Amino acid sequence: MNKKSLLQRAAAAPHIVWSVLFIVAPLIFVIYYAFTNADGKFSFSNIVELAQPSYLEIFLRSVCFAFLATVICLVIAYPIAYFIAKAKPKTQKILIMLVMLPMWMNFLIRTYSWMALLEDSGIINSLLGSEFHMINTAGAVILGMVYNFLPYMILPLHSVLSKIDFRLYEAASDLGCNPFFVITKVVFPLSVPGIISGITMVFVPSISTFYISQKLGGGNFDLIGDTIERQFQTAYNYNLGASMSFVLMILIIISMTIMNKYADDDGGVII
Amino acid sequence: MMKLNKIKNVNSIYTALIFIFLYMPIAVLILFSFNSSSSTNTFEGFSLRWYRELFNDAATMEALKNTLILAVLSAIISTVIGTLAAYGINKMKNKALKNGTMSVTNIPMMNPEIVTGISMMLLFVFVGSIVNSKTILGFGTVLIAHITFNLPYVILSVMPKFKQMDRHLPEAALDLGCTPMQSFLKVELPQIMPGIISGLIMAFTLSLDDFVISYFTIGSGFETLPIRIYSMTKKRVTPDMYALSALIFVSILILLIVSNVSSSDNKEKKVLTQKQKKTVKIVLASTFGAIALLTAGLFISTSMTEVVTVNVYNWGEYISDGSEGEDGEPITDVNAEFEKYYSKILSEKYDKKIKVKVNYTTFASNEDLYAKLKGGAGGYDVIVPSDYMIERLIKEDLIQPISSRDEILTAIPDYNNLKDQFKTPFYDNGEDVYSVMYTYGVIGIVYNTDYVDEADVGGWDLLWNEKYSGKILQFNNARDAFGTAMYKLGINVNSPSVQDWENALNVLKEQKPVVQSYVMDEVYNKMESGEAWIAAYYAGDALSMIYNAEKHGVNLDFYYPTDASGNPITNVFADAMCIPADVSKEQKEHAQAYINFMLLVDEEYGSPAIANAEYIYYASPNKLVVESDDYLASLDGDEEIIYDPVIDDNITELFNTYAYRNLSNEDLATLNKNWESLKVDSSNFNVSIYVISIIIALAIIAFIVFKYVQKRYRRRLYWNNPVTSKQTFDFTSTMTKISIPPELRAGPKEDKK
């Protein structure tokens, strides 16, 4: 018996050591850099710097963009996830495969390809012979987010919706629900866990992206991700970058807690 | 019935629209991978040129190989550690420890990728500073990072299998005389195999596709495919990347179709026989085994033969790279020529076969280079910074002397190919030689002659002209962007006065509303396609843009701003080859050979100095190049622009008046602060976006409050609380579905039968 528990303990040991070394320690470094200045002395100067209006606007902008992208994804994805879930098993399989297929392609090159589509002299404008100004606008950045993260919304929604017992629809209709109420009273509440999971999986990458805003926003819409990336890759200001990441982490923890709470209230449990 | 059909139609139309949205960019890149020209927005004819170039592109093939090795290694290691961990965590009795371990495990999955990336980078840099190594970032660190973010996914797909397993099974095995090890191997392992396989495949795909985390933890001399794509999308159009993506797309499509067809075949037979199951297992195992062996083989084969590697870090589009020239014939591939040349020299010297490999990576600005060197991603043997950056690198001991000035000819035998006035430039005229000049030139303005009025042309003001609002490009690096403003204002670009920098910042902020975007090498694309009309850029690149644009029917021209009497008021710069301080004595020898090769004019090795000068259109400081008739003929009359006598005859004086100098630390801090303030300055406060967000947020909050009140009201109505069904959402299975098509999972289906 003793021997057995030794094996059990040893089994998780490499992982625990690994986690401490490469998950916990790095996060401690982020906090360390966030609260020190360039000379390595403890200071709040970075956090104070982030309270400047211009940085606050970056945070506000990132939250708004990510929020809108998430809402749009949800609105677009819900009906399609529902249709797919109601399709025949064989069609379902093919459609889900088609949703996943773009995710196997590198997202950088797909975003780059949007650039070619949206430019003033780009493909859309030259096909339509129009002169819409699309690239380097807020709309283009949000479109990029929606495009890249839409499958992350469709898949969890589909996975929840396809598990709903079909007889529930029938029961609801038998009890006098019209199709509208079948969806709002039966389908929607049951799909909340999928919605929550989808929201998390779209919101977190959207709020921290930097490639999409660089390519489709033309550097006019700095997001949190861009600012962090710049501190580490060109400005060489690790302290500011770390404090920004720290705030981002806190921001995400807060929004996830709120969402988890709401999900619990409503009968869903996530992750 | 009519109504139902209508609904169905609406559904299919909607579904079709979404799929068009999802596949539009992919269709575009597949279409343009067959384009005969390098344009990404006008299709000029069908050709397989980019597929040909792709297979000739050694660097991309190398990146592909690296990506595969990395994915296989990280998948295997994380699967082993993760499976053991799932076993151990599942058996843990201590609740607190168990929960604690699980929450820590989930961190990389929940954290934004960028935070995971920078946190690991900070750790590695710290470790690097302890062991005093500038080369800590590299293959090892990326591997560690990939294993780390793979682990939670592996654990989450193996864990449920342990939970589902009858816990009496191992007990029975023990009772029947198994040792705990045997019980694990013979009883538990086969039960959890489907979880392990899906974890392995998921880890493999995640690692294959990762960009953000690799981006922060990667070092020199090692490039994965996503990283290469990233650095390429920063440059000129790269339809060979489109070709690669198209190939990947088609192969995955075929894979999915095949697996789909074979799995539906199986369904007809309903149950797999024991034998079939075994075959499936064998096929799966052997496929993965083959991939693993192949990568291992590649790994070993590269480490078996003696290879001398030279890591070169240069500006984008700054070397003759073997791509197809105008006549369809490939131009000289200077790096490949060097490999050939140097391998021959070394093999003769040591009397055995020695392979030479050039790892060539690119940066976009001096500041990028500096951040890399300073941040621990060293390991470069040759770098090509500009004048003021060289001054700074010398001051901070980040580069080492190539040799003393007296012995330079032993180190760089062809040093005398340089013209004399370029041997002792202002940034490097001491007793030691730190740099060998690569090119020099001026900053000027490229403009589209079809749209820009000749009357507006001449000074720096063109970059501020509101007439061309939204069509102007500005530099995406602090020094050059502030340079344009300071030359415009007539301020000394090396001013020690904070007020001067402040003034320049204000002028740049004024400019922000008319700027289309802040770019570095993206400028090629935007100018050549006519997307932008005005850009400040370096002379050589400007000429290269003019030639390329001509092919697409876009007319560009270039000038450098002058004062009333025609004297240039612009930056004169030089880029030179240097050797970083951490290069070992042995590597230094190779670095010197590479530097010397760049000065060489020798037909046998494709005359690298001439090939480069012809390809990049920058002025060459090399005597032999400037005297070469072939070269002059190839310029086709443009030598007056490249070797403008106004610039060339006064080069030393111009350097002294207009070149950027290394700034003091305080001024540098001011510059960086101002740049940051410019970048975050919001010229376009987009009110509508915020208003819409607030309205939606309010609507959602109102909805939730309404629901909550309704619930409370109902609870009061009924004596009993309504039963809330706690439905659990299986995260792992969703994640599995997301990353791996169900057809590829050797998953639960088998299990149930």
mmCIF file of N, CA, C and O in Angstrom, chain B residues 161-221:
data_model
loop_
_atom_site.group_PDB
_atom_site.id
_atom_site.type_symbol
_atom_site.label_atom_id
_atom_site.label_comp_id
_atom_site.label_asym_id
_atom_site.label_seq_id
_atom_site.Cartn_x
_atom_site.Cartn_y
_atom_site.Cartn_z
ATOM 1 N N LYS B 161 -10.788 10.293 -18.573
ATOM 2 C CA LYS B 161 -10.678 8.852 -18.803
ATOM 3 C C LYS B 161 -10.347 8.132 -17.493
ATOM 4 O O LYS B 161 -10.857 7.059 -17.217
ATOM 5 N N PHE B 162 -9.485 8.745 -16.694
ATOM 6 C CA PHE B 162 -9.173 8.153 -15.389
ATOM 7 C C PHE B 162 -10.413 8.152 -14.506
ATOM 8 O O PHE B 162 -10.674 7.203 -13.774
ATOM 9 N N LYS B 163 -11.173 9.242 -14.600
ATOM 10 C CA LYS B 163 -12.358 9.348 -13.752
ATOM 11 C C LYS B 163 -13.405 8.324 -14.160
ATOM 12 O O LYS B 163 -14.093 7.751 -13.316
ATOM 13 N N GLN B 164 -13.534 8.115 -15.487
ATOM 14 C CA GLN B 164 -14.550 7.175 -15.965
ATOM 15 C C GLN B 164 -14.195 5.732 -15.625
ATOM 16 O O GLN B 164 -15.049 4.883 -15.526
ATOM 17 N N MET B 165 -12.900 5.498 -15.456
ATOM 18 C CA MET B 165 -12.446 4.111 -15.277
ATOM 19 C C MET B 165 -12.939 3.564 -13.939
ATOM 20 O O MET B 165 -12.958 4.266 -12.937
ATOM 21 N N ASP B 166 -13.332 2.311 -13.982
ATOM 22 C CA ASP B 166 -13.747 1.644 -12.756
ATOM 23 C C ASP B 166 -12.539 1.544 -11.816
ATOM 24 O O ASP B 166 -11.528 0.946 -12.160
ATOM 25 N N ARG B 167 -12.655 2.162 -10.644
ATOM 26 C CA ARG B 167 -11.460 2.193 -9.792
ATOM 27 C C ARG B 167 -11.179 0.831 -9.158
ATOM 28 O O ARG B 167 -10.139 0.614 -8.551
ATOM 29 N N HIS B 168 -12.130 -0.093 -9.305
ATOM 30 C CA HIS B 168 -11.851 -1.434 -8.769
ATOM 31 C C HIS B 168 -10.929 -2.224 -9.682
ATOM 32 O O HIS B 168 -10.321 -3.190 -9.263
ATOM 33 N N LEU B 169 -10.864 -1.769 -10.943
ATOM 34 C CA LEU B 169 -10.023 -2.506 -11.893
ATOM 35 C C LEU B 169 -8.568 -2.613 -11.433
ATOM 36 O O LEU B 169 -8.042 -3.719 -11.328
ATOM 37 N N PRO B 170 -7.912 -1.482 -11.138
ATOM 38 C CA PRO B 170 -6.527 -1.612 -10.682
ATOM 39 C C PRO B 170 -6.420 -2.403 -9.375
ATOM 40 O O PRO B 170 -5.460 -3.155 -9.189
ATOM 41 N N GLU B 171 -7.430 -2.253 -8.518
ATOM 42 C CA GLU B 171 -7.395 -3.015 -7.265
ATOM 43 C C GLU B 171 -7.431 -4.502 -7.549
ATOM 44 O O GLU B 171 -6.672 -5.284 -6.970
ATOM 45 N N ALA B 172 -8.326 -4.862 -8.471
ATOM 46 C CA ALA B 172 -8.421 -6.279 -8.848
ATOM 47 C C ALA B 172 -7.080 -6.763 -9.381
ATOM 48 O O ALA B 172 -6.604 -7.857 -9.030
ATOM 49 N N ALA B 173 -6.456 -5.905 -10.206
ATOM 50 C CA ALA B 173 -5.169 -6.292 -10.772
ATOM 51 C C ALA B 173 -4.144 -6.512 -9.665
ATOM 52 O O ALA B 173 -3.378 -7.476 -9.683
ATOM 53 N N LEU B 174 -4.167 -5.616 -8.675
ATOM 54 C CA LEU B 174 -3.210 -5.747 -7.577
ATOM 55 C C LEU B 174 -3.481 -7.026 -6.787
ATOM 56 O O LEU B 174 -2.558 -7.742 -6.399
ATOM 57 N N ASP B 175 -4.782 -7.292 -6.561
ATOM 58 C CA ASP B 175 -5.135 -8.499 -5.820
ATOM 59 C C ASP B 175 -4.667 -9.741 -6.547
ATOM 60 O O ASP B 175 -4.292 -10.735 -5.943
ATOM 61 N N LEU B 176 -4.712 -9.638 -7.862
ATOM 62 C CA LEU B 176 -4.310 -10.799 -8.655
ATOM 63 C C LEU B 176 -2.797 -10.889 -8.802
ATOM 64 O O LEU B 176 -2.293 -11.683 -9.588
ATOM 65 N N GLY B 177 -2.106 -10.024 -8.103
ATOM 66 C CA GLY B 177 -0.656 -10.180 -8.054
ATOM 67 C C GLY B 177 0.151 -9.250 -8.923
ATOM 68 O O GLY B 177 1.348 -9.450 -9.106
ATOM 69 N N CYS B 178 -0.468 -8.235 -9.488
ATOM 70 C CA CYS B 178 0.297 -7.263 -10.269
ATOM 71 C C CYS B 178 1.061 -6.334 -9.336
ATOM 72 O O CYS B 178 0.579 -6.024 -8.244
ATOM 73 N N THR B 179 2.218 -5.904 -9.762
ATOM 74 C CA THR B 179 2.866 -4.800 -9.050
ATOM 75 C C THR B 179 2.142 -3.525 -9.499
ATOM 76 O O THR B 179 1.498 -3.519 -10.547
ATOM 77 N N PRO B 180 2.251 -2.450 -8.713
ATOM 78 C CA PRO B 180 1.572 -1.211 -9.118
ATOM 79 C C PRO B 180 1.975 -0.785 -10.524
ATOM 80 O O PRO B 180 1.146 -0.316 -11.311
ATOM 81 N N MET B 181 3.246 -0.969 -10.867
ATOM 82 C CA MET B 181 3.705 -0.597 -12.202
ATOM 83 C C MET B 181 2.984 -1.414 -13.258
ATOM 84 O O MET B 181 2.503 -0.890 -14.253
ATOM 85 N N GLN B 182 2.906 -2.723 -13.009
ATOM 86 C CA GLN B 182 2.220 -3.604 -13.972
ATOM 87 C C GLN B 182 0.755 -3.235 -14.092
ATOM 88 O O GLN B 182 0.206 -3.203 -15.184
ATOM 89 N N SER B 183 0.144 -2.938 -12.951
ATOM 90 C CA SER B 183 -1.270 -2.601 -12.997
ATOM 91 C C SER B 183 -1.472 -1.329 -13.808
ATOM 92 O O SER B 183 -2.430 -1.198 -14.559
ATOM 93 N N PHE B 184 -0.536 -0.396 -13.680
ATOM 94 C CA PHE B 184 -0.657 0.842 -14.453
ATOM 95 C C PHE B 184 -0.493 0.561 -15.943
ATOM 96 O O PHE B 184 -1.308 0.976 -16.759
ATOM 97 N N LEU B 185 0.546 -0.221 -16.261
ATOM 98 C CA LEU B 185 0.857 -0.447 -17.667
ATOM 99 C C LEU B 185 -0.165 -1.345 -18.350
ATOM 100 O O LEU B 185 -0.548 -1.122 -19.491
ATOM 101 N N LYS B 186 -0.603 -2.413 -17.638
ATOM 102 C CA LYS B 186 -1.417 -3.424 -18.313
ATOM 103 C C LYS B 186 -2.910 -3.181 -18.164
ATOM 104 O O LYS B 186 -3.689 -3.614 -19.004
ATOM 105 N N VAL B 187 -3.308 -2.512 -17.081
ATOM 106 C CA VAL B 187 -4.744 -2.351 -16.869
ATOM 107 C C VAL B 187 -5.198 -0.927 -17.123
ATOM 108 O O VAL B 187 -6.118 -0.671 -17.898
ATOM 109 N N GLU B 188 -4.498 0.030 -16.500
ATOM 110 C CA GLU B 188 -5.005 1.390 -16.589
ATOM 111 C C GLU B 188 -4.669 2.053 -17.929
ATOM 112 O O GLU B 188 -5.502 2.707 -18.527
ATOM 113 N N LEU B 189 -3.443 1.852 -18.379
ATOM 114 C CA LEU B 189 -3.004 2.527 -19.607
ATOM 115 C C LEU B 189 -3.905 2.236 -20.814
ATOM 116 O O LEU B 189 -4.323 3.149 -21.520
ATOM 117 N N PRO B 190 -4.229 0.935 -21.065
ATOM 118 C CA PRO B 190 -5.083 0.670 -22.225
ATOM 119 C C PRO B 190 -6.441 1.358 -22.122
ATOM 120 O O PRO B 190 -7.015 1.772 -23.128
ATOM 121 N N GLN B 191 -6.934 1.500 -20.882
ATOM 122 C CA GLN B 191 -8.229 2.144 -20.697
ATOM 123 C C GLN B 191 -8.205 3.620 -21.076
ATOM 124 O O GLN B 191 -9.185 4.162 -21.572
ATOM 125 N N ILE B 192 -7.081 4.269 -20.785
ATOM 126 C CA ILE B 192 -7.051 5.715 -21.001
ATOM 127 C C ILE B 192 -6.435 6.081 -22.348
ATOM 128 O O ILE B 192 -6.307 7.245 -22.683
ATOM 129 N N MET B 193 -6.075 5.053 -23.131
ATOM 130 C CA MET B 193 -5.392 5.303 -24.396
ATOM 131 C C MET B 193 -6.101 6.327 -25.297
ATOM 132 O O MET B 193 -5.441 7.225 -25.850
ATOM 133 N N PRO B 194 -7.432 6.215 -25.474
ATOM 134 C CA PRO B 194 -8.091 7.201 -26.346
ATOM 135 C C PRO B 194 -7.842 8.635 -25.883
ATOM 136 O O PRO B 194 -7.598 9.529 -26.712
ATOM 137 N N GLY B 195 -7.886 8.857 -24.566
ATOM 138 C CA GLY B 195 -7.622 10.195 -24.033
ATOM 139 C C GLY B 195 -6.216 10.638 -24.342
ATOM 140 O O GLY B 195 -5.977 11.789 -24.717
ATOM 141 N N ILE B 196 -5.270 9.712 -24.213
ATOM 142 C CA ILE B 196 -3.869 10.060 -24.470
ATOM 143 C C ILE B 196 -3.690 10.445 -25.931
ATOM 144 O O ILE B 196 -3.056 11.447 -26.251
ATOM 145 N N ILE B 197 -4.310 9.653 -26.813
ATOM 146 C CA ILE B 197 -4.125 9.933 -28.233
ATOM 147 C C ILE B 197 -4.740 11.272 -28.606
ATOM 148 O O ILE B 197 -4.130 12.084 -29.306
ATOM 149 N N SER B 198 -5.944 11.548 -28.072
ATOM 150 C CA SER B 198 -6.542 12.836 -28.445
ATOM 151 C C SER B 198 -5.722 13.977 -27.848
ATOM 152 O O SER B 198 -5.571 15.028 -28.465
ATOM 153 N N GLY B 199 -5.166 13.768 -26.655
ATOM 154 C CA GLY B 199 -4.298 14.791 -26.066
ATOM 155 C C GLY B 199 -3.068 15.029 -26.913
ATOM 156 O O GLY B 199 -2.667 16.170 -27.155
ATOM 157 N N LEU B 200 -2.498 13.931 -27.392
ATOM 158 C CA LEU B 200 -1.284 14.015 -28.212
ATOM 159 C C LEU B 200 -1.551 14.793 -29.490
ATOM 160 O O LEU B 200 -0.799 15.698 -29.865
ATOM 161 N N ILE B 201 -2.664 14.445 -30.148
ATOM 162 C CA ILE B 201 -2.971 15.113 -31.417
ATOM 163 C C ILE B 201 -3.264 16.587 -31.174
ATOM 164 O O ILE B 201 -2.828 17.462 -31.927
ATOM 165 N N MET B 202 -3.976 16.862 -30.063
ATOM 166 C CA MET B 202 -4.294 18.254 -29.782
ATOM 167 C C MET B 202 -3.019 19.051 -29.521
ATOM 168 O O MET B 202 -2.848 20.158 -30.035
ATOM 169 N N ALA B 203 -2.128 18.474 -28.715
ATOM 170 C CA ALA B 203 -0.871 19.162 -28.420
ATOM 171 C C ALA B 203 -0.102 19.420 -29.710
ATOM 172 O O ALA B 203 0.446 20.498 -29.920
ATOM 173 N N PHE B 204 -0.111 18.429 -30.586
ATOM 174 C CA PHE B 204 0.596 18.553 -31.857
ATOM 175 C C PHE B 204 0.051 19.722 -32.679
ATOM 176 O O PHE B 204 0.797 20.572 -33.159
ATOM 177 N N THR B 205 -1.287 19.788 -32.807
ATOM 178 C CA THR B 205 -1.864 20.863 -33.626
ATOM 179 C C THR B 205 -1.665 22.229 -32.980
ATOM 180 O O THR B 205 -1.395 23.208 -33.669
ATOM 181 N N LEU B 206 -1.810 22.288 -31.653
ATOM 182 C CA LEU B 206 -1.638 23.579 -30.980
ATOM 183 C C LEU B 206 -0.241 24.111 -31.205
ATOM 184 O O LEU B 206 -0.036 25.283 -31.496
ATOM 185 N N SER B 207 0.722 23.204 -31.059
ATOM 186 C CA SER B 207 2.105 23.631 -31.198
ATOM 187 C C SER B 207 2.411 24.023 -32.639
ATOM 188 O O SER B 207 3.141 24.973 -32.903
ATOM 189 N N LEU B 208 1.808 23.288 -33.565
ATOM 190 C CA LEU B 208 2.024 23.556 -34.985
ATOM 191 C C LEU B 208 1.590 24.966 -35.356
ATOM 192 O O LEU B 208 2.206 25.633 -36.175
ATOM 193 N N ASP B 209 0.514 25.422 -34.733
ATOM 194 C CA ASP B 209 -0.110 26.665 -35.162
ATOM 195 C C ASP B 209 0.251 27.856 -34.284
ATOM 196 O O ASP B 209 -0.142 28.972 -34.564
ATOM 197 N N ASP B 210 1.005 27.612 -33.210
ATOM 198 C CA ASP B 210 1.226 28.696 -32.265
ATOM 199 C C ASP B 210 2.094 29.797 -32.856
ATOM 200 O O ASP B 210 3.138 29.553 -33.447
ATOM 201 N N PHE B 211 1.635 31.039 -32.686
ATOM 202 C CA PHE B 211 2.469 32.156 -33.100
ATOM 203 C C PHE B 211 2.876 33.023 -31.915
ATOM 204 O O PHE B 211 4.064 33.256 -31.685
ATOM 205 N N VAL B 212 1.901 33.454 -31.130
ATOM 206 C CA VAL B 212 2.158 34.500 -30.129
ATOM 207 C C VAL B 212 3.224 34.071 -29.128
ATOM 208 O O VAL B 212 4.177 34.810 -28.864
ATOM 209 N N ILE B 213 3.077 32.869 -28.575
ATOM 210 C CA ILE B 213 4.016 32.453 -27.526
ATOM 211 C C ILE B 213 5.407 32.225 -28.110
ATOM 212 O O ILE B 213 6.411 32.628 -27.530
ATOM 213 N N SER B 214 5.465 31.628 -29.297
ATOM 214 C CA SER B 214 6.774 31.452 -29.942
ATOM 215 C C SER B 214 7.435 32.799 -30.204
ATOM 216 O O SER B 214 8.630 32.970 -30.034
ATOM 217 N N TYR B 215 6.603 33.767 -30.606
ATOM 218 C CA TYR B 215 7.104 35.087 -30.977
ATOM 219 C C TYR B 215 7.917 35.710 -29.851
ATOM 220 O O TYR B 215 8.919 36.377 -30.098
ATOM 221 N N PHE B 216 7.485 35.483 -28.617
ATOM 222 C CA PHE B 216 8.191 36.107 -27.498
ATOM 223 C C PHE B 216 9.321 35.242 -26.954
ATOM 224 O O PHE B 216 10.181 35.738 -26.241
ATOM 225 N N THR B 217 9.309 33.948 -27.241
ATOM 226 C CA THR B 217 10.320 33.108 -26.615
ATOM 227 C C THR B 217 11.358 32.590 -27.602
ATOM 228 O O THR B 217 12.243 31.845 -27.228
ATOM 229 N N ILE B 218 11.239 33.007 -28.854
ATOM 230 C CA ILE B 218 12.153 32.473 -29.860
ATOM 231 C C ILE B 218 13.432 33.305 -29.917
ATOM 232 O O ILE B 218 13.434 34.489 -29.594
ATOM 233 N N GLY B 219 14.517 32.668 -30.296
ATOM 234 C CA GLY B 219 15.773 33.399 -30.392
ATOM 235 C C GLY B 219 16.298 33.394 -31.807
ATOM 236 O O GLY B 219 15.551 33.214 -32.761
ATOM 237 N N SER B 220 17.588 33.569 -31.932
ATOM 238 C CA SER B 220 18.154 33.650 -33.262
ATOM 239 C C SER B 220 18.352 32.259 -33.831
ATOM 240 O O SER B 220 18.389 31.272 -33.115
ATOM 241 N N GLY B 221 18.478 32.204 -35.123
ATOM 242 C CA GLY B 221 18.883 30.963 -35.759
ATOM 243 C C GLY B 221 17.839 29.878 -35.705
ATOM 244 O O GLY B 221 18.106 28.731 -36.034
#
